């Protein structure tokens, strides 16, 4: 009987496994007692992806970087973010406790952008930053973004033949969540405080179906164990609800780190025949109650953190950067290691 059940579980799990996703990331949200909300994500990529940590104050003048029809805005909120190659914001926490994460979604298909048309555009590299700059809550962001005030404009990953296809997850200090995906040119918004887990594939409605199936299976008996997106989704869903519900920040952060590490891909693992499996390059954990942003990389195995409250994120504040290049190694609180730096320019067209 046990053997038959195990076979059935593996068969059903394999049915849901995506065969065409390019990169493998995971995002989870922990909601504990007394407003203890923590969002974590892993960044999995086949090749080295250069990350740096930036502190951006309010009042920054921004552009969507797609020419004369670019969206332009002035940041309402300061934030601490992780960049990719200093051309894009891929992860971050703003001073109101809103977190934005972008993950790969090969099924993404964006509306066509007309540089001479009436609708404005924004480079996909600035999508997450736009949200962090402008919104304090998920509800506020959803009410505006569902009206599609601009077109997402994507391009190829620099130096590759891979067209950038991303979906966006956001969570706020109240534990609300939303997922934004473009499917066949149409924006799909999934908004619920229950949407605490997301991986890079498949489409989010299929991830929900997968979650519904596995909830009927005792996690203490069997959980899918491969590095593929569907299996990581199941493990993340189970463990983020199994870890201690506590007001103790130290325990909560440690528990969330353990979940996102459990869903990571060992360093050096890749497959030419299964490009959806990629090594975890770094992980972030955002404590949205205490405004602390934690970070760790695979090649400098120390955990360090930034306290947003200790930065001047007002209009008088300076753009600051924590340089992670050349295997720079940090441990503990790193606010004092940031240096004033000119803000990077988002990659556009």
mmCIF file of C-alpha atoms in Angstrom, residues 44 46 56 94 117 145 157-158 192 217 227 229 231 272 292 296 315:
data_model
loop_
_atom_site.group_PDB
_atom_site.id
_atom_site.type_symbol
_atom_site.label_atom_id
_atom_site.label_comp_id
_atom_site.label_asym_id
_atom_site.label_seq_id
_atom_site.Cartn_x
_atom_site.Cartn_y
_atom_site.Cartn_z
ATOM 1 C CA UNK A 44 18.520 30.926 -8.982
ATOM 2 C CA UNK A 46 22.461 29.258 -14.485
ATOM 3 C CA UNK A 56 17.253 54.789 -2.485
ATOM 4 C CA UNK A 94 10.377 49.961 0.948
ATOM 5 C CA UNK A 117 1.312 55.362 -29.555
ATOM 6 C CA UNK A 145 -1.848 48.455 -11.718
ATOM 7 C CA UNK A 157 19.019 39.442 -21.215
ATOM 8 C CA UNK A 158 22.296 41.264 -22.001
ATOM 9 C CA UNK A 192 -5.234 37.383 -1.817
ATOM 10 C CA UNK A 217 -1.147 14.593 1.211
ATOM 11 C CA UNK A 227 14.935 20.948 -7.682
ATOM 12 C CA UNK A 229 9.770 24.524 -9.703
ATOM 13 C CA UNK A 231 8.434 20.458 -6.254
ATOM 14 C CA UNK A 272 21.777 21.076 -20.174
ATOM 15 C CA UNK A 292 15.280 44.796 8.262
ATOM 16 C CA UNK A 296 23.315 35.992 1.848
ATOM 17 C CA UNK A 315 14.172 63.692 0.210
#
